Coordinates of C-alpha atoms and ligand atoms in Angstrom, one line a residue:
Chain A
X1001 CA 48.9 2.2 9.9
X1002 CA 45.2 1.1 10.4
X1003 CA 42.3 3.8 10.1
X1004 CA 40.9 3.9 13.1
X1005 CA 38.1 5.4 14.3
X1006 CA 38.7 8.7 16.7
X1007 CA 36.5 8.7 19.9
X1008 CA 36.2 11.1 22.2
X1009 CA 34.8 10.0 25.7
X1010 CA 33.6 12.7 27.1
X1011 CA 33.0 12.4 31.1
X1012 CA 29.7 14.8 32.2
X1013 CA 28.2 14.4 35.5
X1014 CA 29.1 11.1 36.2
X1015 CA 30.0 8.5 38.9
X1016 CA 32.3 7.1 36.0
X1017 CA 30.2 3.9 36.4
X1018 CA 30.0 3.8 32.4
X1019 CA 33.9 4.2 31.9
X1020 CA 34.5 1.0 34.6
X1021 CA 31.8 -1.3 33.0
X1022 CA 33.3 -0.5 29.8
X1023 CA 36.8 -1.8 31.1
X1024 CA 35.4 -5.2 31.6
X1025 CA 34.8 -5.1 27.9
X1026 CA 36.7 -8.8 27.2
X1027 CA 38.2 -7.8 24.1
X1028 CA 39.7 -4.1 24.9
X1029 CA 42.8 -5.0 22.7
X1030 CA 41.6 -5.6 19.6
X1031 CA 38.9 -2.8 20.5
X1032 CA 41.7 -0.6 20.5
X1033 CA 43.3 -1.5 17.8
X1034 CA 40.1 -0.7 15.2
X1035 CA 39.1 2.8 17.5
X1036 CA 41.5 5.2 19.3
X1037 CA 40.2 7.9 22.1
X1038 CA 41.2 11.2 21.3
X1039 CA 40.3 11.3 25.1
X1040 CA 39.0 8.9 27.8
X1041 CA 38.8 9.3 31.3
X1042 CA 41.2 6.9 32.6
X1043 CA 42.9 4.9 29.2
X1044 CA 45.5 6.8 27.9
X1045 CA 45.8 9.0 25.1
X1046 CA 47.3 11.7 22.7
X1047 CA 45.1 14.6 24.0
X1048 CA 44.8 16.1 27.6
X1049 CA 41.3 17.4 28.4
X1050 CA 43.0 21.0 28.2
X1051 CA 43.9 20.1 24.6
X1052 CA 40.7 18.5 23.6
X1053 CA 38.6 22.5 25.0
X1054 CA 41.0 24.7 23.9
X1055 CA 41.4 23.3 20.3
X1056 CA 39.5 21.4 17.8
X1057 CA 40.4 17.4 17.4
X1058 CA 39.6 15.7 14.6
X1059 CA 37.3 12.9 16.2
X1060 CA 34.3 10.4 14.2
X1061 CA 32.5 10.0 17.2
X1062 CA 31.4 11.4 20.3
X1063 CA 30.7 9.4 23.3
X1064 CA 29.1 11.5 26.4
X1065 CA 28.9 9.8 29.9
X1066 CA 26.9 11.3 32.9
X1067 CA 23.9 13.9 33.1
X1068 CA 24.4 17.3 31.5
X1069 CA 24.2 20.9 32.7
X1070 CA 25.2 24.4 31.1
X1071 CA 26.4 24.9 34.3
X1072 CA 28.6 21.8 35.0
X1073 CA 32.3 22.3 33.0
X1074 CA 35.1 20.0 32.4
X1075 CA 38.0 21.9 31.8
X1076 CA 36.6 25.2 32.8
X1077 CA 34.2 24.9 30.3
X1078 CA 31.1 23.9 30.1
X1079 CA 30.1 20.8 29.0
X1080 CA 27.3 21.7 26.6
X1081 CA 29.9 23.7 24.9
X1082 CA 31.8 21.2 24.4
X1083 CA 29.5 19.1 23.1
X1084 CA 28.4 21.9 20.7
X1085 CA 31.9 22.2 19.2
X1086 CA 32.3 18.6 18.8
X1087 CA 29.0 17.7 17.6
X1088 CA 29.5 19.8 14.6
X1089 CA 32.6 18.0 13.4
X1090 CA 31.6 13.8 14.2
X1091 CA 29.8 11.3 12.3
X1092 CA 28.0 10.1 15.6
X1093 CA 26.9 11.2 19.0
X1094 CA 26.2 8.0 21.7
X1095 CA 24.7 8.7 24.9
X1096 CA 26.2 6.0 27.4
X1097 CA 24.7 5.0 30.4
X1098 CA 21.2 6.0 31.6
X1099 CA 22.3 9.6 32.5
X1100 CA 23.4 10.8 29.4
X1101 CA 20.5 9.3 28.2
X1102 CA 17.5 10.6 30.5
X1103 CA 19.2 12.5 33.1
X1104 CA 19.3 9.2 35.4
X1105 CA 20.2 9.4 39.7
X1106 CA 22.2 12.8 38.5
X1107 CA 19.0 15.0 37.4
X1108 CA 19.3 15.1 41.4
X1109 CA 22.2 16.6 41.6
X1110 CA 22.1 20.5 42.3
X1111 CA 23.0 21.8 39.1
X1112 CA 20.2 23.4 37.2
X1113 CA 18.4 22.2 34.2
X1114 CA 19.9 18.9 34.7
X1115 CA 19.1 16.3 31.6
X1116 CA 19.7 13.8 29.4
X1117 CA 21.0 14.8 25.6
X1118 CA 18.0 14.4 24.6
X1119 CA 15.6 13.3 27.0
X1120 CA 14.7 14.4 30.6
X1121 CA 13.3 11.2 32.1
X1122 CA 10.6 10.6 29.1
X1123 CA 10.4 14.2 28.0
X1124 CA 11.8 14.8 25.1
X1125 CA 14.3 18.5 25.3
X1126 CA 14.9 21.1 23.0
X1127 CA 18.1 21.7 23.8
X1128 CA 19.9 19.5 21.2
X1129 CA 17.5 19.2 18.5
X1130 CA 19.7 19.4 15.8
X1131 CA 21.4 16.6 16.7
X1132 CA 18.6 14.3 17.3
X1133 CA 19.7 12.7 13.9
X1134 CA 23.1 12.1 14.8
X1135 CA 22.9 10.5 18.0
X1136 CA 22.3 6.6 19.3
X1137 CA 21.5 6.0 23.0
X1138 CA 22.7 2.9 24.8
X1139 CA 20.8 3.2 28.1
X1140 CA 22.2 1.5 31.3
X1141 CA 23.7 2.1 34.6
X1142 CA 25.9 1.3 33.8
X1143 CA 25.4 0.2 30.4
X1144 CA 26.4 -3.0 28.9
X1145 CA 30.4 -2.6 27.9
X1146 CA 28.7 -4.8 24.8
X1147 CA 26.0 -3.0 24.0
X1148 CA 28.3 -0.2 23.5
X1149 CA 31.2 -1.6 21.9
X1150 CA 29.1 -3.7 19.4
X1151 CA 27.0 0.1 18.9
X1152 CA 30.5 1.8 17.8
X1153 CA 31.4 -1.2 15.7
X1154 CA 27.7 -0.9 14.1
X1155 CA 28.7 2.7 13.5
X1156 CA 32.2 2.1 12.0
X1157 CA 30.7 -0.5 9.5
X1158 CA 28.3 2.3 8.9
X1159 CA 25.3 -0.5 9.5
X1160 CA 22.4 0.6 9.6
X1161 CA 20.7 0.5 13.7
X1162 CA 16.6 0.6 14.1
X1163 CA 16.4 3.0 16.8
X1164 CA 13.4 2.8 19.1
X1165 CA 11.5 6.1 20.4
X1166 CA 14.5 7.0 23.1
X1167 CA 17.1 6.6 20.1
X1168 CA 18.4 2.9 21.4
X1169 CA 19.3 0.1 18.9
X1170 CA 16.8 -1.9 18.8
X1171 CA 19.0 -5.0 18.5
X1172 CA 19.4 -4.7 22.1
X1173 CA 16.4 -2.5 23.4
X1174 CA 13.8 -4.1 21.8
X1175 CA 14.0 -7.1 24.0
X1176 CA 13.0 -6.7 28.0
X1177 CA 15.1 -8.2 30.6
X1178 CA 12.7 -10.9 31.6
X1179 CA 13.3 -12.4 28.3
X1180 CA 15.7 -15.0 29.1
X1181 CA 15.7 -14.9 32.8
X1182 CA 16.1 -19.0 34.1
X1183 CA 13.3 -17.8 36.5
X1184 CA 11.2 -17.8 33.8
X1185 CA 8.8 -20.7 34.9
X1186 CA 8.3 -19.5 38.4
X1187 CA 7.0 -16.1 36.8
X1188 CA 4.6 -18.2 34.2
X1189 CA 3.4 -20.2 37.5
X1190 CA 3.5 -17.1 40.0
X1191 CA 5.6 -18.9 42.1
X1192 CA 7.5 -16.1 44.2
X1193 CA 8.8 -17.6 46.9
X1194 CA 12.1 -16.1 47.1
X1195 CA 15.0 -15.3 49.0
X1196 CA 17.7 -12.7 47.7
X1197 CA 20.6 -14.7 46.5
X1198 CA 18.8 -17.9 45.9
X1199 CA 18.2 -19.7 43.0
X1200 CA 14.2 -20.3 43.2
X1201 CA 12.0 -18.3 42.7
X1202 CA 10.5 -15.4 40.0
X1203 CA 10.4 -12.0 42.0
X1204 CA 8.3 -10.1 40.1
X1205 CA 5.4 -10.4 42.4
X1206 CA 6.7 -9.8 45.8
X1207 CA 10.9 -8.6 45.2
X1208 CA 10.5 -5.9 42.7
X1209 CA 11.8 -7.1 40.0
X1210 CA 11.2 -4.9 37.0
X1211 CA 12.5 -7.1 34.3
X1212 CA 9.0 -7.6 32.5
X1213 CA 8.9 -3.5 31.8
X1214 CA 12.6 -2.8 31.3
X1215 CA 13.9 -3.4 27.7
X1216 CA 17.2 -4.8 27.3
X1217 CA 19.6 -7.6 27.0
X1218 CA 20.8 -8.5 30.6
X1219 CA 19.5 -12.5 30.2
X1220 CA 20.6 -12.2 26.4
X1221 CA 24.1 -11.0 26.9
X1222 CA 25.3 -11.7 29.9
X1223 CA 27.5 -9.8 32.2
X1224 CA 30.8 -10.4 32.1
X1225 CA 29.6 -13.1 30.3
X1226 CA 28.7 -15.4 33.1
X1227 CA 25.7 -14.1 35.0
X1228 CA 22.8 -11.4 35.0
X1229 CA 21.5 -9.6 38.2
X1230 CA 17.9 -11.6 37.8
X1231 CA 19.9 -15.0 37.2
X1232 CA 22.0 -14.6 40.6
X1233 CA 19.3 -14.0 43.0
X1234 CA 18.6 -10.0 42.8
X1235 CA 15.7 -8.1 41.3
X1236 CA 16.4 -5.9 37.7
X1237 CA 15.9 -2.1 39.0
X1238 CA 14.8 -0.9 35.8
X1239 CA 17.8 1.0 35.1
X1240 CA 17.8 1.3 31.4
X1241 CA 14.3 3.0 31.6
X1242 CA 13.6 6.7 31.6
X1243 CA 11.8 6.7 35.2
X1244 CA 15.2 4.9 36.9
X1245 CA 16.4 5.4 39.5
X1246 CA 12.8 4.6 41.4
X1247 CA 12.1 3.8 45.2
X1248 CA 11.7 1.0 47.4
X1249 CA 13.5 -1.2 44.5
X1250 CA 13.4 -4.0 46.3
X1251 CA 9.4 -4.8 46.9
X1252 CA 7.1 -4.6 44.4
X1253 CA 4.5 -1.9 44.2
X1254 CA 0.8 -3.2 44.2
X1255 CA -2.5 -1.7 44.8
X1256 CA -4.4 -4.6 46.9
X1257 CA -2.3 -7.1 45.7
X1258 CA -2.1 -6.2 42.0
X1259 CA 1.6 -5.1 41.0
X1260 CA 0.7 -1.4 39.6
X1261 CA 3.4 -2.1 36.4
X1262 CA 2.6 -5.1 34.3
X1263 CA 4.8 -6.7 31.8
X1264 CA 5.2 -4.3 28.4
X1265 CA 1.9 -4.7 26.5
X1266 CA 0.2 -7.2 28.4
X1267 CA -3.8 -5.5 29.3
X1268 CA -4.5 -6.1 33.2
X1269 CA -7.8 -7.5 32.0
X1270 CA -5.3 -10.3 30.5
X1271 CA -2.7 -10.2 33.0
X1272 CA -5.7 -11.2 36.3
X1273 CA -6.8 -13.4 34.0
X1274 CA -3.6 -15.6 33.4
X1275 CA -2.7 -15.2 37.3
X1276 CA -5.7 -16.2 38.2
X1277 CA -5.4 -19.8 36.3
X1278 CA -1.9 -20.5 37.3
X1279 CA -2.3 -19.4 40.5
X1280 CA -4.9 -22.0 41.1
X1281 CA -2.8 -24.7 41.2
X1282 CA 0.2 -25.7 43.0
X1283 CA 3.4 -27.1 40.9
X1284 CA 5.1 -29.1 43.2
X1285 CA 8.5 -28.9 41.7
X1286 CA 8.3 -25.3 41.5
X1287 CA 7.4 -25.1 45.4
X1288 CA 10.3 -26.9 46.4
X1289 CA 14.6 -26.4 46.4
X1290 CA 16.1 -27.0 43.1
X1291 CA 18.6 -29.1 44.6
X1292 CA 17.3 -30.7 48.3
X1293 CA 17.8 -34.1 48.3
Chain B
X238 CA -25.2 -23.8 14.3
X239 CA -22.9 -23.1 17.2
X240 CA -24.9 -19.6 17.8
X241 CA -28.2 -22.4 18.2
X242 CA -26.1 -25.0 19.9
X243 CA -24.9 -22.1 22.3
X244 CA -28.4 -20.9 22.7
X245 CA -30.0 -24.3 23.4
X246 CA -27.1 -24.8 26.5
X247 CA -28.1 -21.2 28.2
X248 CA -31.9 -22.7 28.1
X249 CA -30.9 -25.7 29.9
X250 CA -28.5 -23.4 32.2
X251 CA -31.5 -21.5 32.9
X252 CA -33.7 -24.4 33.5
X253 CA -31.4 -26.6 35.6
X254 CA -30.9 -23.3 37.8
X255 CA -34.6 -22.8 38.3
X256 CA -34.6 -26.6 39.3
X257 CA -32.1 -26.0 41.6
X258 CA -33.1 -23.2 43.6
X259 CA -36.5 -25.2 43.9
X260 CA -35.7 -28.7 44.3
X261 CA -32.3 -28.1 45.7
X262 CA -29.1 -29.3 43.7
X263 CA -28.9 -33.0 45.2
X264 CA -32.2 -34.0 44.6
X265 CA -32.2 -32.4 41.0
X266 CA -31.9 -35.4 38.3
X267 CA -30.3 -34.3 34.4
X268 CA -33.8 -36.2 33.5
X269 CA -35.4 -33.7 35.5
X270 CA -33.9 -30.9 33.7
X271 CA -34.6 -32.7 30.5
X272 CA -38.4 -33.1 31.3
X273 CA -38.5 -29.4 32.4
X274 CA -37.5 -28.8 28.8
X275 CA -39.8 -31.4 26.8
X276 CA -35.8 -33.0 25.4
X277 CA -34.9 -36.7 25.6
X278 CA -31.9 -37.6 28.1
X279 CA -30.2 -38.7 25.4
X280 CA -30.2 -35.7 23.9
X281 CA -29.5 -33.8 27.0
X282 CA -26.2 -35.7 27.1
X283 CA -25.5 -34.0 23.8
X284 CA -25.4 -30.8 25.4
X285 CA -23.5 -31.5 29.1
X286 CA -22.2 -35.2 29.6
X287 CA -23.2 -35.3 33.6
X288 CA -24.1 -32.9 36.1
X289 CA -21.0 -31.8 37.4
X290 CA -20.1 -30.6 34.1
X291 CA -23.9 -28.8 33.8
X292 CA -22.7 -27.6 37.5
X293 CA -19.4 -25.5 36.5
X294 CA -20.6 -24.6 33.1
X295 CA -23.1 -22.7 35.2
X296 CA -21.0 -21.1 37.5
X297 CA -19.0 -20.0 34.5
X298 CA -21.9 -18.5 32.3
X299 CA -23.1 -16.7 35.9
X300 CA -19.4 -15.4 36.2
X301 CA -19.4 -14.4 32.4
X302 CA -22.6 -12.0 32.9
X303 CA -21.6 -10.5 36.2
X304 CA -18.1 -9.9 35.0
X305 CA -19.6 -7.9 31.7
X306 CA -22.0 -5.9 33.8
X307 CA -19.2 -5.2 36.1
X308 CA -16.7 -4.1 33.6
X309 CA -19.4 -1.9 32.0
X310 CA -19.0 0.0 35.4
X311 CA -15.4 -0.4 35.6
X312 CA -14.8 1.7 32.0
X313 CA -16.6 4.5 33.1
X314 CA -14.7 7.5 34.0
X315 CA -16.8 8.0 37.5
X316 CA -15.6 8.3 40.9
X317 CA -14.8 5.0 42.7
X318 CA -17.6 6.1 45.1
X319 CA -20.2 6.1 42.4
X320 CA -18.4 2.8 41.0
X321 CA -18.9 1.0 44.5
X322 CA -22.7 2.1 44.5
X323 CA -23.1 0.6 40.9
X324 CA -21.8 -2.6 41.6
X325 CA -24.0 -3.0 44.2
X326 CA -27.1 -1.9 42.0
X327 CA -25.9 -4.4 39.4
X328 CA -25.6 -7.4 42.0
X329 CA -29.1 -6.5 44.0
X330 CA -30.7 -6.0 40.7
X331 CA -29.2 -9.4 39.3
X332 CA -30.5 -11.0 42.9
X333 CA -34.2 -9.7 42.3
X334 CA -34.2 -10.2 38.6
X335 CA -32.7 -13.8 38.6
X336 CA -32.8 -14.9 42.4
X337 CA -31.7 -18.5 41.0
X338 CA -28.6 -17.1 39.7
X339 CA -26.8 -15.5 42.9
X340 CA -28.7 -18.4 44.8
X341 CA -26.6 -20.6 42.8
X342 CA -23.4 -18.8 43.3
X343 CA -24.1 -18.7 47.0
X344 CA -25.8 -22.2 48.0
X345 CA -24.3 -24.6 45.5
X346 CA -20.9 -23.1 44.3
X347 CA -19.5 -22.0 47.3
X348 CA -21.4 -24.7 49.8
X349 CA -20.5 -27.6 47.3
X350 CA -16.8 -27.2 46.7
X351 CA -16.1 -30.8 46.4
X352 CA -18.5 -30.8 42.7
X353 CA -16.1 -27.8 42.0
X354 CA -12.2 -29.4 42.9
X355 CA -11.7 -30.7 39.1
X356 CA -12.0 -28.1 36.6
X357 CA -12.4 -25.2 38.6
X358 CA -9.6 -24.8 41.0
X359 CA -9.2 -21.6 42.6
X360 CA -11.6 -19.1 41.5
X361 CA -10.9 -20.6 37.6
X362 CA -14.7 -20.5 37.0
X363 CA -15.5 -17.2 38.9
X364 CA -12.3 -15.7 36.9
X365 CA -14.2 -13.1 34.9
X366 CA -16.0 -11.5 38.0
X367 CA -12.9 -12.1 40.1
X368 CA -11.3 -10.1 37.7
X369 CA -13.6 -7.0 37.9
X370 CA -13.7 -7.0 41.4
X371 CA -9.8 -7.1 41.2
X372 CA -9.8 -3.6 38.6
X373 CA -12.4 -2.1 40.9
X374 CA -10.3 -2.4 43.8
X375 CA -6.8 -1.9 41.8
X376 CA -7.9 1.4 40.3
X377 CA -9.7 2.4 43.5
X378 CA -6.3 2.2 45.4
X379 CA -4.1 3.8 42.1
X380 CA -6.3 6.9 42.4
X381 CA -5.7 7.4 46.0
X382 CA -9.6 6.4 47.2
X383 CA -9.4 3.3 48.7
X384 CA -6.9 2.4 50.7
X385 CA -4.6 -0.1 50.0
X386 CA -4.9 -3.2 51.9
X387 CA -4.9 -7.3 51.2
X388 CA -7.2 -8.3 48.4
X389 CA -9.2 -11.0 50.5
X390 CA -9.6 -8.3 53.3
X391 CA -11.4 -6.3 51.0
X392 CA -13.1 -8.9 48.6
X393 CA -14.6 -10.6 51.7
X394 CA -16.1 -7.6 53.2
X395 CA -17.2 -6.3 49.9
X396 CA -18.9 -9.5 48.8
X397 CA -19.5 -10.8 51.9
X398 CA -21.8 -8.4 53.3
X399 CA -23.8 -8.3 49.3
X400 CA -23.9 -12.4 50.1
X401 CA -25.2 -12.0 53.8
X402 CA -27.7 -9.7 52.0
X403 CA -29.3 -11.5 49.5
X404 CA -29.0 -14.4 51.4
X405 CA -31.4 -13.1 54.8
X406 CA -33.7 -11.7 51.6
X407 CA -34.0 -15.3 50.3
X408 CA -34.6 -16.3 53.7
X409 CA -37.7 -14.0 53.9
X410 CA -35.8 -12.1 56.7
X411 CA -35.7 -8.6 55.3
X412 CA -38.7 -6.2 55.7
X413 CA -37.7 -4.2 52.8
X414 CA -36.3 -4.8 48.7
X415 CA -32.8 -5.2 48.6
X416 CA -33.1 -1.9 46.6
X417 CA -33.7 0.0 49.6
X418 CA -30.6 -0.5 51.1
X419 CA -28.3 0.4 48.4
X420 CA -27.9 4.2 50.2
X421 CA -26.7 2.5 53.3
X422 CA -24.7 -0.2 51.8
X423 CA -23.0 1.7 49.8
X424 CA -22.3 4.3 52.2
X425 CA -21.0 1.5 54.6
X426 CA -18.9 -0.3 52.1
X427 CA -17.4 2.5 50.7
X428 CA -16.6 4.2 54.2
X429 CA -14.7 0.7 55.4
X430 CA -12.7 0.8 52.3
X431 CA -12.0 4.1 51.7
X432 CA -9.0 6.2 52.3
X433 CA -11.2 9.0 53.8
Ligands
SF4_1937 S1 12.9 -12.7 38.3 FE1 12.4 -11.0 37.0 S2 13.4 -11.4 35.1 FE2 13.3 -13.3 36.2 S3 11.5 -14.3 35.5 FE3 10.9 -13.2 37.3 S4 10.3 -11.2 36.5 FE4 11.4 -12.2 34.9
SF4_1938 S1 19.2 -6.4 35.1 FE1 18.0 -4.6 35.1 S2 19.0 -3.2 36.7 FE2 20.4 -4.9 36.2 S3 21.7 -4.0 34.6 FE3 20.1 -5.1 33.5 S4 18.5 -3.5 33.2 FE4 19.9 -2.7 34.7

């Protein structure tokens, strides 16, 4: 029989979003013919939940899904003590989604001290410490199935990931969502001009899109490898960042006229500048319907 | 030899202004502005092949030294109320000290559009002041004193009201400097944009 890897997926406080993108994963078969879950959610396996608290699997890797709270318990028991336990005995520790990651929409939630693993929004936590060296993020809600699945292959051919400052592989964070977007030439020519849905149109000025500040790989590797949000019509809401979930994610903030977050590096000295040239003139093609005969 | 080259075009910048806030822009010749300066035409050529090129390099080079004095103010860590007052300071001060200069911007640049439609569409040639004027406002707003509003609302009445002025003080209208109205200027601006 073939060595595969153990995983344990365990579920914190969670909508489950993670475990459903991860199902769309195209190639689940042979996925689960090189890794076996000790425990997941909803795909079946050896281990019940009661076994997987009240004894000591072996597992290689340990994925947690959803915010995290002394107080929150799968089980009966809690899931920080969980994660102690199983954290001693595994090779690696991912963080899927944004909420395992930075706390994401459930830091809301009314448990106390909710957090990320490692992270609350862009704070780093104490909590964990000691595990800071075992653990990857994939950041997301919910997160690539991808971008996860091509993280725990990573891991089982023990290649070595660049992590950037939140702990995510750099091989898909180090990119931002804007980067290969097909709006891209409406954004160089501030050409806004949109309508939800529709193919024209960059909507960075006016719809919110946070794509220029959100790393990534949405317009790299597609969803379900057909389409990205940004592609089909709807703003990115900046939800593999630390500050997601944010308000009004559908208009963009600005302070008389100037959007208040600016593309990843780029000075607002150097931003006004640019805009200020291409906004001076008027690209016809770019104005009109891509197809209006 | 660029530094000398570079030198030699703010002289005839400088010159062709001066000609033009006497003489008016239309009836100003390039061999005028080559006589003021003891060069050949030819040699003018050298420096700016026809007028309309002399007339946006100008706006440009006025754009260029507002927009530095206006950053200077910009990078200071002071209240946007003491920000508003400087940039007034800066543009009276720049009004007395070279009258040609904002005379320029206001008679020829923004009364002559149609010398200004190639080359410097939109505020191309004003970028670098534009620019300013846009961080003013943009940080003003972020900090929570101004109030956040459409950027022409505000740039008109800002500059607007600093053109008006220095245009009835050209016109011999004011009884005072424009340095005596800096307190109520300031006051006024800041008060119409403010969140207060
Ligand atoms: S819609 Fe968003 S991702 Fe696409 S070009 Fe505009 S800013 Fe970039
Ligand atoms: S496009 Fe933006 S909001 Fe959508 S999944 Fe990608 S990062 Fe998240």
């Amino acid at each position: 029989m073939k060595n595969k890897m153990r995983v344990l997926w365990l579920s914190a406080i969670a909508c489950n979003g993670n475990t459903h993108s991860f199902l769309n994963y195209p190639f689940l078969e042979q996925f689960l013919d090189d890794f076996e879950f000790i425990y997941h959610p909803v795909i079946d396996s050896h281990y019940t939940l009661e076994d997987i608290v009240s004894k000591e699997i072996p597992c290689d890797i340990l994925l947690i899904e959803g915010a995290i709270s002394k107080e929150f318990q799968r089980a009966d028991v809690s899931v920080v003590d969980i994660i102690e336990k199983y954290s001693k005995i595994v090779q690696k520790i991912v963080t899927v989604g944004t909420c395992a990651t930075f706390g994401g929409i459930f830091r809301e939630s009314g448990y106390s001290e909710t957090s990320g693993l490692h992270f609350d929004q862009d704070k780093p936590s104490e909590r964990f410490h000691d595990l800071l060296d075992k653990t990857i993020s994939v950041s997301g809600c919910p997160v690539h199935p991808e971008v996860l699945v091509n993280t725990l292959y990573a891991i089982k051919k023990s290649a070595a990931l660049k992590l950037d400052n939140f702990l995510r592989p750099k091989e898909f964070y180090a990119y931002t969502i804007h980067n290969g977007c097909t709006r891209n030439e409406y954004f160089e020519y501030k050409v806004d001009n949109h309508q939800f849905g529709e193919l024209e149109g960059c909507m960075f000025y006016d719809h919110g899109c946070q794509a220029p500040f959100t790393h990534g790989s949405c317009n790299k590797i597609l969803w379900n490898e057909v389409n990205s949000k940004t592609r089909a019509g709807l703003s990115c809401m900046g939800c593999t960042e630390p500050t997601f979930p944010k308000q009004n994610l559908f208009s963009t903030k600005k302070n008389m006229a100037i959007p208040e977050n600016l593309p990843v590096g780029v000075g607002k000295r150097v931003y006004l500048t640019l805009a200020g040239i291409s906004k001076a003139f008027k690209i016809d093609r770019l104005e009109k319907k891509l197809f209006d005969d | 030899m660029l530094d000398r080259k570079k030198l030699k075009k703010e002289q005839i910048m400088q010159s062709a202004l001066e000609l033009f806030a006497s003489k008016g822009f239309y009836s100003t010749t390039i061999p005028d502005i080559a006589l003021s300066l003891k060069m050949s035409v030819g040699n003018m050529y050298n420096y700016f092949k026809s007028k309309d090129i002399l007339a946006r390099e100008i706006i440009k080079y006025i754009s260029v030294y507002l927009g530095k004095k206006l950053r200077e103010i910009n990078e200071e860590d002071i209240p946007t109320k003491e920000k508003t007052r400087k940039i007034i300071e800066v543009y009276f001060k720049t009004a007395s000290l070279k009258p040609e200069m904002i005379d320029y911007f206001l008679r020829i640049y923004l009364s002559n559009r149609e010398v200004f439609k190639d080359g410097c569409e939109g505020m191309i040639c004003v970028n670098e002041f534009v620019t300013e004027i846009m961080i003013y406002f943009e940080e003003g707003v972020k900090c929570g004193d101004l109030r956040e509003q459409d950027f022409f609302s505000a740039f008109g009445l800002f500059m607007g009201y600093l053109g008006g002025m220095v245009f009835l003080k050209g016109e011999n209208i004011l009884p005072k400097d424009l340095d005596g109205y800096v307190d109520d200027i300031a006051f006024n601006i800041y008060k119409a944009l403010s969140t207060e």
